[in-house]
Short mmCIF file of C-alpha atoms and ligand atoms in Angstrom, two decimals:
data_model
loop_
_atom_site.label_atom_id
_atom_site.label_comp_id
_atom_site.label_asym_id
_atom_site.label_seq_id
_atom_site.Cartn_x
_atom_site.Cartn_y
_atom_site.Cartn_z
CA MET A 1 3.41 -57.15 -13.34
CA ALA A 2 2.71 -55.47 -10.03
CA THR A 3 5.66 -55.75 -7.65
CA ARG A 4 6.75 -54.47 -4.26
CA GLY A 5 9.59 -52.64 -5.96
CA GLY A 6 7.17 -51.09 -8.41
CA ALA A 7 5.02 -49.79 -5.58
CA LEU A 8 8.10 -48.34 -3.91
CA THR A 9 9.15 -46.54 -7.08
CA ARG A 10 5.66 -45.07 -7.40
CA ALA A 11 5.72 -43.89 -3.76
CA LEU A 12 9.11 -42.23 -4.09
CA THR A 13 7.99 -40.54 -7.30
CA ALA A 14 4.88 -39.32 -5.49
CA PHE A 15 7.12 -37.81 -2.81
CA ASP A 16 8.08 -35.08 -5.28
CA SER A 17 4.52 -33.78 -5.32
CA PHE A 18 3.83 -34.59 -1.67
CA ARG A 19 5.19 -31.23 -0.55
CA GLU A 20 2.58 -29.38 -2.63
CA HIS A 21 -0.18 -31.54 -1.27
CA LEU A 22 0.96 -31.10 2.33
CA ALA A 23 1.16 -27.35 1.76
CA GLN A 24 -2.55 -27.34 0.87
CA LEU A 25 -3.39 -29.23 4.04
CA VAL A 26 -1.23 -26.96 6.21
CA ALA A 27 -2.92 -23.92 4.65
CA ILE A 28 -6.21 -24.94 6.26
CA PRO A 29 -5.81 -23.38 9.75
CA SER A 30 -7.56 -26.24 11.50
CA THR A 31 -6.60 -25.51 15.09
CA SER A 32 -9.02 -26.95 17.61
CA GLN A 33 -7.70 -24.71 20.36
CA ASP A 34 -9.32 -21.55 19.05
CA PRO A 35 -13.13 -21.40 18.69
CA GLY A 36 -12.69 -19.02 15.73
CA HIS A 37 -11.49 -21.94 13.60
CA VAL A 38 -14.37 -24.39 14.00
CA ALA A 39 -15.22 -24.08 10.29
CA ASP A 40 -11.59 -24.73 9.30
CA VAL A 41 -11.50 -27.91 11.32
CA HIS A 42 -14.55 -29.16 9.45
CA ARG A 43 -13.10 -27.99 6.13
CA TYR A 44 -9.96 -30.02 6.77
CA LEU A 45 -11.99 -33.23 6.91
CA ALA A 46 -14.66 -32.46 4.31
CA GLY A 47 -12.48 -30.53 1.84
CA GLY A 48 -8.92 -31.68 2.53
CA ILE A 49 -9.31 -35.39 3.27
CA GLN A 50 -12.71 -36.75 2.21
CA PRO A 51 -12.35 -36.25 -1.59
CA TRP A 52 -8.88 -37.78 -1.48
CA LEU A 53 -10.15 -40.87 0.35
CA GLU A 54 -13.12 -41.20 -1.97
CA ARG A 55 -10.80 -41.15 -4.98
CA MET A 56 -9.07 -44.15 -3.37
CA GLY A 57 -12.36 -46.03 -3.04
CA PHE A 58 -13.15 -45.36 0.61
CA THR A 59 -16.64 -44.85 1.96
CA VAL A 60 -16.39 -41.74 4.09
CA GLU A 61 -18.60 -40.48 6.92
CA ILE A 62 -18.06 -37.38 9.02
CA HIS A 63 -19.70 -37.75 12.42
CA PRO A 64 -20.39 -34.99 14.90
CA ASN A 65 -18.38 -35.38 18.07
CA PRO A 66 -20.38 -37.32 20.68
CA ILE A 67 -19.47 -34.56 23.17
CA PRO A 68 -21.10 -31.25 22.19
CA GLY A 69 -18.65 -28.46 21.49
CA PHE A 70 -15.83 -30.68 20.21
CA GLY A 71 -14.68 -31.37 16.66
CA PRO A 72 -16.10 -33.89 14.17
CA ILE A 73 -14.65 -37.36 13.61
CA LEU A 74 -14.10 -38.82 10.16
CA PHE A 75 -14.60 -42.54 9.70
CA ALA A 76 -13.64 -44.13 6.39
CA GLU A 77 -13.51 -47.73 5.28
CA ARG A 78 -12.31 -49.59 2.25
CA LEU A 79 -13.42 -53.22 2.44
CA GLU A 80 -12.38 -55.83 -0.08
CA GLY A 81 -13.62 -58.99 1.64
CA ALA A 82 -12.87 -61.49 4.31
CA ASP A 83 -9.63 -62.92 2.91
CA GLY A 84 -7.06 -60.34 3.90
CA PRO A 85 -6.45 -58.78 7.30
CA THR A 86 -8.33 -55.72 8.49
CA VAL A 87 -6.24 -52.77 9.58
CA LEU A 88 -7.37 -49.73 11.51
CA SER A 89 -5.44 -46.50 11.08
CA TYR A 90 -5.75 -43.24 12.95
CA GLY A 91 -4.72 -39.62 12.74
CA HIS A 92 -5.83 -36.17 13.80
CA GLY A 93 -6.65 -33.27 11.55
CA ASP A 94 -6.63 -30.61 14.24
CA THR A 95 -3.53 -28.75 15.37
CA VAL A 96 -2.57 -26.67 18.37
CA ARG A 97 -3.04 -22.93 17.96
CA GLY A 98 -0.89 -21.14 15.40
CA LEU A 99 1.01 -18.84 17.81
CA ASP A 100 1.50 -16.76 14.66
CA GLU A 101 3.48 -13.91 16.26
CA GLN A 102 6.03 -16.24 17.86
CA TRP A 103 7.38 -17.86 14.67
CA ARG A 104 10.83 -16.79 13.56
CA SER A 105 10.85 -14.15 10.86
CA GLY A 106 10.21 -15.57 7.40
CA LEU A 107 8.04 -18.36 8.79
CA SER A 108 4.34 -18.53 9.44
CA PRO A 109 2.21 -21.38 10.79
CA TRP A 110 -0.24 -21.78 7.90
CA THR A 111 2.28 -21.64 5.05
CA LEU A 112 4.54 -24.57 4.30
CA ILE A 113 8.07 -23.27 3.82
CA GLU A 114 11.04 -25.44 2.85
CA GLU A 115 14.40 -24.55 4.35
CA GLY A 116 17.30 -26.99 4.10
CA ASP A 117 16.09 -30.41 5.18
CA ARG A 118 12.94 -29.05 6.82
CA TRP A 119 9.35 -28.30 5.95
CA TYR A 120 8.05 -25.68 8.35
CA GLY A 121 4.37 -25.20 9.11
CA ARG A 122 1.78 -25.96 11.77
CA GLY A 123 0.76 -29.61 11.47
CA THR A 124 3.68 -30.67 9.26
CA ALA A 125 4.77 -32.97 12.12
CA ASP A 126 1.65 -33.09 14.30
CA ASN A 127 -0.22 -34.72 12.63
CA LYS A 128 -1.10 -33.70 9.04
CA GLY A 129 2.28 -34.61 7.58
CA GLN A 130 2.17 -38.01 9.24
CA HIS A 131 -1.26 -39.23 8.14
CA ALA A 132 -0.85 -37.61 4.72
CA LEU A 133 2.38 -39.56 4.16
CA ASN A 134 0.61 -42.81 4.99
CA LEU A 135 -2.22 -42.03 2.58
CA THR A 136 0.22 -41.06 -0.16
CA ALA A 137 1.91 -44.43 0.25
CA LEU A 138 -1.48 -46.12 0.09
CA GLU A 139 -2.22 -44.36 -3.18
CA ALA A 140 1.01 -45.72 -4.64
CA VAL A 141 0.20 -49.31 -3.65
CA LEU A 142 -3.33 -48.99 -5.01
CA ALA A 143 -1.98 -47.78 -8.34
CA GLU A 144 0.57 -50.59 -8.52
CA ARG A 145 -2.04 -53.23 -7.68
CA GLY A 146 -4.47 -51.85 -10.24
CA GLY A 147 -6.98 -50.42 -7.79
CA ALA A 148 -6.97 -53.22 -5.22
CA LEU A 149 -5.18 -53.56 -1.88
CA GLY A 150 -5.64 -57.19 -0.87
CA PHE A 151 -6.72 -56.19 2.66
CA ASN A 152 -9.35 -54.10 4.41
CA LEU A 153 -8.54 -50.66 5.75
CA LYS A 154 -10.45 -48.46 8.17
CA LEU A 155 -9.45 -44.96 9.18
CA VAL A 156 -10.44 -42.74 12.10
CA LEU A 157 -9.40 -39.11 11.80
CA GLU A 158 -10.39 -37.04 14.81
CA THR A 159 -10.22 -33.28 15.27
CA SER A 160 -10.07 -32.80 19.04
CA GLU A 161 -6.77 -34.55 19.75
CA GLU A 162 -5.21 -31.27 20.87
CA ARG A 163 -8.06 -30.95 23.35
CA GLY A 164 -7.37 -34.33 24.93
CA SER A 165 -9.08 -36.44 22.22
CA THR A 166 -12.37 -35.50 23.81
CA GLY A 167 -15.20 -37.63 22.42
CA LEU A 168 -12.97 -40.23 20.78
CA ARG A 169 -13.55 -42.75 23.57
CA GLU A 170 -17.33 -42.38 23.27
CA PHE A 171 -17.14 -42.56 19.46
CA VAL A 172 -15.07 -45.73 19.43
CA ALA A 173 -17.27 -47.33 22.11
CA ARG A 174 -20.41 -46.51 20.13
CA HIS A 175 -19.04 -47.82 16.81
CA ALA A 176 -16.90 -50.66 18.12
CA ASP A 177 -18.66 -53.21 15.89
CA ARG A 178 -17.74 -51.26 12.75
CA LEU A 179 -14.21 -50.33 13.84
CA GLY A 180 -13.11 -53.88 14.62
CA ALA A 181 -9.70 -54.76 13.15
CA ASP A 182 -6.75 -57.09 13.54
CA VAL A 183 -4.26 -54.34 14.31
CA LEU A 184 -3.91 -50.58 14.65
CA ILE A 185 -1.14 -49.17 12.47
CA ALA A 186 -0.83 -45.40 12.62
CA SER A 187 1.61 -42.52 12.91
CA ASP A 188 2.16 -39.68 15.33
CA GLY A 189 4.94 -38.38 17.52
CA PRO A 190 8.73 -38.59 17.21
CA ARG A 191 11.21 -41.28 16.31
CA VAL A 192 13.79 -42.02 19.01
CA ALA A 193 16.34 -40.18 16.83
CA PRO A 194 15.86 -38.61 13.39
CA GLU A 195 17.76 -41.32 11.52
CA VAL A 196 16.29 -44.29 13.40
CA PRO A 197 13.02 -45.81 12.13
CA THR A 198 10.90 -46.46 15.20
CA ILE A 199 7.89 -48.49 16.27
CA ALA A 200 6.17 -47.54 19.54
CA THR A 201 3.82 -50.18 20.90
CA GLY A 202 1.98 -47.87 23.26
CA THR A 203 2.07 -44.47 24.88
CA ARG A 204 2.80 -43.00 28.27
CA GLY A 205 -0.18 -41.66 30.14
CA THR A 206 -0.61 -38.08 31.31
CA TYR A 207 -1.87 -37.11 34.76
CA HIS A 208 -2.45 -33.52 35.84
CA PHE A 209 -2.93 -31.81 39.19
CA ASP A 210 -2.56 -28.42 40.87
CA LEU A 211 -0.56 -27.76 44.02
CA VAL A 212 -2.09 -24.83 45.87
CA VAL A 213 -1.03 -22.81 48.88
CA ASP A 214 -3.77 -20.30 49.68
CA LEU A 215 -3.15 -18.54 52.99
CA ARG A 216 -5.16 -15.29 53.13
CA PRO A 217 -7.76 -13.28 51.24
CA GLY A 218 -5.31 -10.74 49.74
CA GLY A 219 -1.67 -9.61 49.68
CA VAL A 220 -0.30 -7.85 52.77
CA HIS A 221 2.44 -5.18 52.97
CA SER A 222 5.85 -6.79 52.53
CA GLY A 223 7.50 -4.37 55.01
CA HIS A 224 5.03 -4.81 57.82
CA TRP A 225 4.36 -8.51 57.23
CA GLY A 226 7.30 -9.96 55.35
CA GLY A 227 9.19 -12.11 57.88
CA LEU A 228 6.12 -12.35 60.12
CA THR A 229 3.60 -14.19 58.02
CA ALA A 230 4.12 -17.24 55.83
CA ASP A 231 4.94 -16.62 52.17
CA PRO A 232 2.96 -19.04 49.98
CA ALA A 233 5.57 -18.94 47.20
CA VAL A 234 8.31 -20.05 49.60
CA VAL A 235 6.14 -22.81 51.05
CA LEU A 236 5.10 -24.05 47.62
CA SER A 237 8.70 -24.02 46.34
CA HIS A 238 9.78 -26.20 49.24
CA ALA A 239 6.83 -28.54 48.68
CA ILE A 240 7.82 -28.95 45.03
CA GLY A 241 11.39 -29.47 46.19
CA SER A 242 10.15 -32.34 48.33
CA VAL A 243 8.43 -33.95 45.30
CA ALA A 244 11.54 -33.91 43.10
CA ASP A 245 15.10 -33.19 44.15
CA ARG A 246 17.54 -30.64 42.76
CA HIS A 247 18.33 -33.01 39.88
CA GLY A 248 14.79 -34.02 38.98
CA LYS A 249 14.76 -37.37 40.77
CA ILE A 250 11.21 -38.13 41.87
CA LEU A 251 11.00 -38.46 45.66
CA VAL A 252 7.38 -39.65 45.78
CA ARG A 253 8.57 -43.18 45.17
CA ASP A 254 5.06 -44.64 45.03
CA TRP A 255 4.62 -42.88 41.63
CA LEU A 256 7.24 -45.13 40.07
CA PRO A 257 6.82 -48.58 38.52
CA PRO A 258 6.51 -50.64 41.73
CA ASN A 259 8.91 -53.35 40.57
CA GLY A 260 11.31 -51.02 38.79
CA LEU A 261 12.08 -51.51 35.13
CA SER A 262 10.85 -54.91 33.97
CA ALA A 263 13.33 -57.20 32.28
CA GLY A 264 11.29 -56.97 29.06
CA VAL A 265 11.33 -53.17 28.96
CA ARG A 266 15.02 -53.09 29.84
CA ALA A 267 15.79 -55.56 27.06
CA VAL A 268 13.88 -53.76 24.32
CA LEU A 269 15.46 -50.41 25.31
CA ASP A 270 18.98 -51.82 25.47
CA GLY A 271 21.07 -49.64 23.17
CA CYS A 272 18.11 -47.45 22.20
CA PRO A 273 19.34 -43.96 21.29
CA VAL A 274 17.59 -40.75 22.31
CA GLY A 275 18.56 -37.81 20.24
CA GLY A 276 17.92 -35.23 17.65
CA GLY A 277 16.63 -32.47 19.85
CA GLY A 278 18.60 -30.03 17.76
CA GLU A 279 18.20 -26.49 19.04
CA ALA A 280 14.98 -27.46 20.82
CA ALA A 281 16.58 -28.70 24.06
CA ASP A 282 19.57 -30.59 25.45
CA ILE A 283 19.59 -33.85 27.34
CA ASP A 284 20.97 -33.13 30.81
CA PRO A 285 22.74 -36.38 31.71
CA ASP A 286 22.33 -35.79 35.45
CA TRP A 287 18.62 -34.96 35.29
CA GLY A 288 16.02 -37.50 36.41
CA GLU A 289 16.35 -40.95 37.92
CA PRO A 290 20.00 -41.88 38.60
CA GLY A 291 21.19 -45.11 37.04
CA LEU A 292 18.75 -45.12 34.12
CA THR A 293 19.70 -44.51 30.51
CA ALA A 294 18.03 -41.64 28.65
CA ALA A 295 15.76 -44.10 26.85
CA GLU A 296 14.78 -45.80 30.09
CA LYS A 297 13.92 -42.42 31.62
CA ILE A 298 11.38 -41.41 28.98
CA TYR A 299 10.13 -44.78 27.69
CA GLY A 300 10.21 -46.88 30.85
CA TRP A 301 9.81 -44.57 33.81
CA THR A 302 7.68 -41.86 35.43
CA SER A 303 8.40 -38.16 34.78
CA PHE A 304 7.29 -35.19 36.88
CA ILE A 305 6.98 -31.79 35.19
CA VAL A 306 5.91 -28.41 36.57
CA LEU A 307 3.95 -26.92 33.67
CA SER A 308 3.40 -23.56 35.34
CA LEU A 309 4.15 -21.88 38.64
CA LEU A 310 2.63 -18.63 39.80
CA SER A 311 2.50 -16.34 42.82
CA GLY A 312 1.73 -12.64 42.77
CA ARG A 313 1.69 -10.88 39.42
CA PRO A 314 5.01 -11.30 37.59
CA GLU A 315 3.99 -8.64 35.06
CA ASN A 316 3.36 -6.09 37.81
CA PRO A 317 4.97 -7.02 41.16
CA VAL A 318 3.83 -5.06 44.22
CA ASN A 319 5.44 -4.81 47.66
CA ALA A 320 3.28 -7.47 49.23
CA VAL A 321 3.44 -10.97 50.59
CA ALA A 322 1.24 -12.73 48.04
CA PRO A 323 -1.92 -14.38 49.30
CA ASN A 324 -1.41 -17.60 47.40
CA ALA A 325 0.78 -19.63 45.08
CA ARG A 326 -0.19 -22.29 42.59
CA ALA A 327 1.63 -24.81 40.42
CA HIS A 328 0.11 -26.84 37.61
CA CYS A 329 1.93 -30.17 37.52
CA GLN A 330 2.03 -33.20 35.26
CA ILE A 331 3.03 -36.81 35.68
CA ARG A 332 3.90 -38.91 32.61
CA TYR A 333 3.67 -42.60 33.44
CA THR A 334 3.75 -46.02 31.83
CA VAL A 335 1.31 -48.91 32.24
CA ASP A 336 3.63 -50.15 35.01
CA ALA A 337 2.46 -47.39 37.39
CA ASP A 338 -1.10 -47.08 38.74
CA PRO A 339 -2.48 -43.52 38.45
CA SER A 340 -5.23 -44.17 41.00
CA GLY A 341 -2.50 -44.16 43.64
CA PHE A 342 -0.85 -40.88 42.58
CA VAL A 343 -2.87 -38.46 44.74
CA PRO A 344 -3.00 -40.64 47.88
CA ALA A 345 0.77 -41.13 47.62
CA LEU A 346 1.35 -37.41 47.16
CA ARG A 347 -0.93 -36.51 50.10
CA ARG A 348 0.92 -38.96 52.36
CA HIS A 349 4.24 -37.59 51.16
CA LEU A 350 3.33 -33.91 51.66
CA ASP A 351 1.98 -34.62 55.14
CA GLU A 352 5.11 -36.55 56.09
CA GLN A 353 7.30 -33.75 54.76
CA GLY A 354 5.46 -31.14 56.82
CA PHE A 355 3.24 -29.56 54.16
CA PRO A 356 -0.32 -30.13 55.38
CA GLU A 357 -1.30 -26.68 54.05
CA VAL A 358 -0.40 -27.60 50.45
CA ARG A 359 -3.61 -28.68 48.73
CA ILE A 360 -3.90 -31.00 45.73
CA GLU A 361 -6.65 -29.89 43.35
CA ASN A 362 -8.07 -30.79 39.93
CA ALA A 363 -6.25 -34.11 39.78
CA SER A 364 -7.13 -36.42 36.91
CA VAL A 365 -5.84 -38.68 34.16
CA ARG A 366 -5.85 -36.80 30.84
CA MET A 367 -4.73 -39.69 28.65
CA PRO A 368 -4.28 -43.19 30.08
CA ALA A 369 -1.13 -45.17 29.38
CA SER A 370 -1.22 -48.09 26.95
CA ARG A 371 1.15 -50.82 25.81
CA THR A 372 1.18 -53.81 23.49
CA ASP A 373 3.88 -56.39 24.17
CA PRO A 374 6.83 -55.35 21.97
CA GLY A 375 7.18 -59.05 21.05
CA HIS A 376 3.60 -59.26 19.66
CA PRO A 377 3.44 -61.00 16.24
CA TRP A 378 2.05 -57.86 14.56
CA VAL A 379 4.96 -55.83 15.94
CA ARG A 380 7.49 -58.38 14.71
CA TRP A 381 5.77 -58.53 11.32
CA THR A 382 5.89 -54.74 10.96
CA VAL A 383 9.56 -54.61 11.97
CA GLY A 384 10.31 -57.14 9.22
CA SER A 385 8.36 -55.22 6.62
CA MET A 386 10.03 -51.91 7.47
CA GLN A 387 13.52 -53.40 7.52
CA ARG A 388 12.92 -54.86 4.06
CA SER A 389 11.89 -51.46 2.73
CA LEU A 390 14.51 -49.33 4.46
CA GLY A 391 17.49 -51.68 4.65
CA LYS A 392 18.27 -50.68 8.22
CA PRO A 393 17.31 -51.74 11.74
CA VAL A 394 14.09 -50.57 13.34
CA GLN A 395 14.03 -49.54 17.01
CA VAL A 396 11.02 -50.83 18.97
CA ILE A 397 10.04 -48.95 22.13
CA PRO A 398 7.43 -50.22 24.63
CA ASN A 399 5.59 -46.92 24.44
CA SER A 400 6.06 -43.46 23.05
CA SER A 401 7.29 -40.90 25.59
CA GLY A 402 4.30 -38.68 24.82
CA GLY A 403 0.57 -39.29 24.87
CA LEU A 404 -1.75 -40.66 22.21
CA PRO A 405 -5.22 -42.13 22.56
CA GLY A 406 -4.09 -45.73 22.05
CA ASP A 407 -5.85 -46.89 25.22
CA VAL A 408 -9.23 -46.21 23.56
CA PHE A 409 -8.51 -48.70 20.77
CA VAL A 410 -7.17 -51.29 23.21
CA ASP A 411 -10.13 -50.95 25.56
CA PHE A 412 -12.94 -51.26 23.00
CA LEU A 413 -11.36 -53.08 20.06
CA GLY A 414 -8.62 -55.12 21.71
CA VAL A 415 -6.22 -54.34 18.86
CA PRO A 416 -2.44 -54.48 19.22
CA LEU A 417 -0.84 -51.03 18.80
CA VAL A 418 1.79 -50.35 16.15
CA TRP A 419 2.68 -46.64 16.09
CA ILE A 420 5.22 -45.64 13.45
CA PRO A 421 6.26 -42.03 14.06
CA HIS A 422 7.66 -39.93 11.22
CA SER A 423 8.84 -36.93 13.22
CA TYR A 424 11.65 -36.29 15.74
CA ASN A 425 12.16 -34.75 19.19
CA GLY A 426 13.34 -31.40 17.85
CA CYS A 427 10.30 -30.79 15.61
CA LYS A 428 8.85 -28.10 17.91
CA GLN A 429 5.32 -29.38 17.67
CA HIS A 430 3.11 -27.35 20.03
CA GLY A 431 5.48 -24.37 19.81
CA PRO A 432 6.50 -21.92 17.10
CA ASP A 433 8.62 -23.16 14.15
CA GLU A 434 7.09 -26.65 13.95
CA HIS A 435 8.66 -28.64 11.13
CA LEU A 436 9.01 -32.06 9.54
CA LEU A 437 12.41 -33.40 8.48
CA ILE A 438 12.41 -34.31 4.80
CA GLY A 439 14.71 -37.35 5.13
CA PRO A 440 12.63 -39.18 7.76
CA ALA A 441 9.45 -38.21 5.89
CA ARG A 442 10.78 -39.87 2.75
CA GLU A 443 11.70 -42.97 4.76
CA GLY A 444 8.29 -42.96 6.38
CA LEU A 445 6.67 -42.95 2.97
CA ALA A 446 8.82 -45.88 1.85
CA ALA A 447 8.12 -47.76 5.08
CA PHE A 448 4.37 -47.39 4.72
CA ASP A 449 4.48 -48.26 1.06
CA GLY A 450 6.08 -51.56 2.04
CA ILE A 451 3.64 -52.13 4.90
CA TRP A 452 0.57 -51.48 2.71
CA TRP A 453 2.05 -53.75 0.06
CA ASP A 454 2.92 -56.59 2.44
CA LEU A 455 -0.55 -56.49 4.05
CA GLY A 456 -1.94 -57.66 0.72
CA GLU A 457 0.55 -60.55 0.49
CA PRO A 458 0.46 -63.90 2.28
CA GLY A 459 2.27 -64.15 5.60
CA THR A 460 0.47 -61.62 7.79
CA PRO A 461 0.00 -62.73 11.41
ZN1 ZN B 1 -0.04 -32.54 19.29
#
């Protein structure tokens, strides 16, 4: 007889061969950030994923991106009828660039290498390892149920996520009638700590802008002019210093959630750990908004980050007062802050602080924020399912600290968002030495096995 326990045993057995399978997927250098790999991106979908899905009974289509020049989007569905719920899942088959020469010796982006409790390789964490785990769990449930699921499953796998999910919004809008579902359940990003199973019910948004001080057509002699004419690097540094203080507290207060942390967000984050950065970075307890916990800072608040800062030519300094200075800045924000007010608030602030010459350029939302109420029935149902499978508490957060295109699915499909990340903060996605932790991966497989199983049982919301 098919049982939940039987499905779990099958999934954990499959974990032994999962590494080999993931290694094949990692070996396809499907970076979307390098035009030389356009064919690899397509090969990932058509060669790496499509045959696997078809073996599981999915109908698979690979659509060109609605925006010319961006990667294709795979849509797959496996429909059993109207009785069970319909679930939409999501992942991305593209990765950031390999950065081959920056990986530590013995490692390389397109080869999966196991060391200790880690699988190294580009995409192991972001996002190949995550969607492949979920599909491996699905395979186990299908086998246990004799080729049936008891629910309907749709999957969108895009390949321009690392270029801002360009085209996904248009694709989902165009196919909204076919993508309709009761809930989105998908995986990307980090758990709050490696050992803590996590559900994120949304994502923070990302907003980008440049701060520019451009004072003259070219550099002028630093002996004859230094001390006489304004130095754009000094002016820009002070302007940035007026945006955030010495300890990272944001001073443009109109960027923050206008009513502070809501009681709901505070409650769900009460006791939430933040950890597991490993050698990647340390939490500086005095950095950021005073009085907030680490979890409140990255899951409930606004962050300001200077992504790059340039004046003159650092690789070849000359004795000149530079003509200009430029910073590329980012704001991470939750649904509680309104991005349409970011630039007006910054302009007012810079003028008040005496920086009328500092220009704000190229300002725009890259990924909007999104959030499903952490108390939503589908969230509570998923927490219950995961706790049954894993035998330990699940931490719910009102949104992931990073960005994901959840807003697209909310806007056009109205689905609640249940993100179940399998990675951790120290995984070095987007840098050299990206890796997936084996322990959380194994738990993620078990969690999804239980979720896929329970979706075919009575008692779904
Ligand atoms: Zn990424």
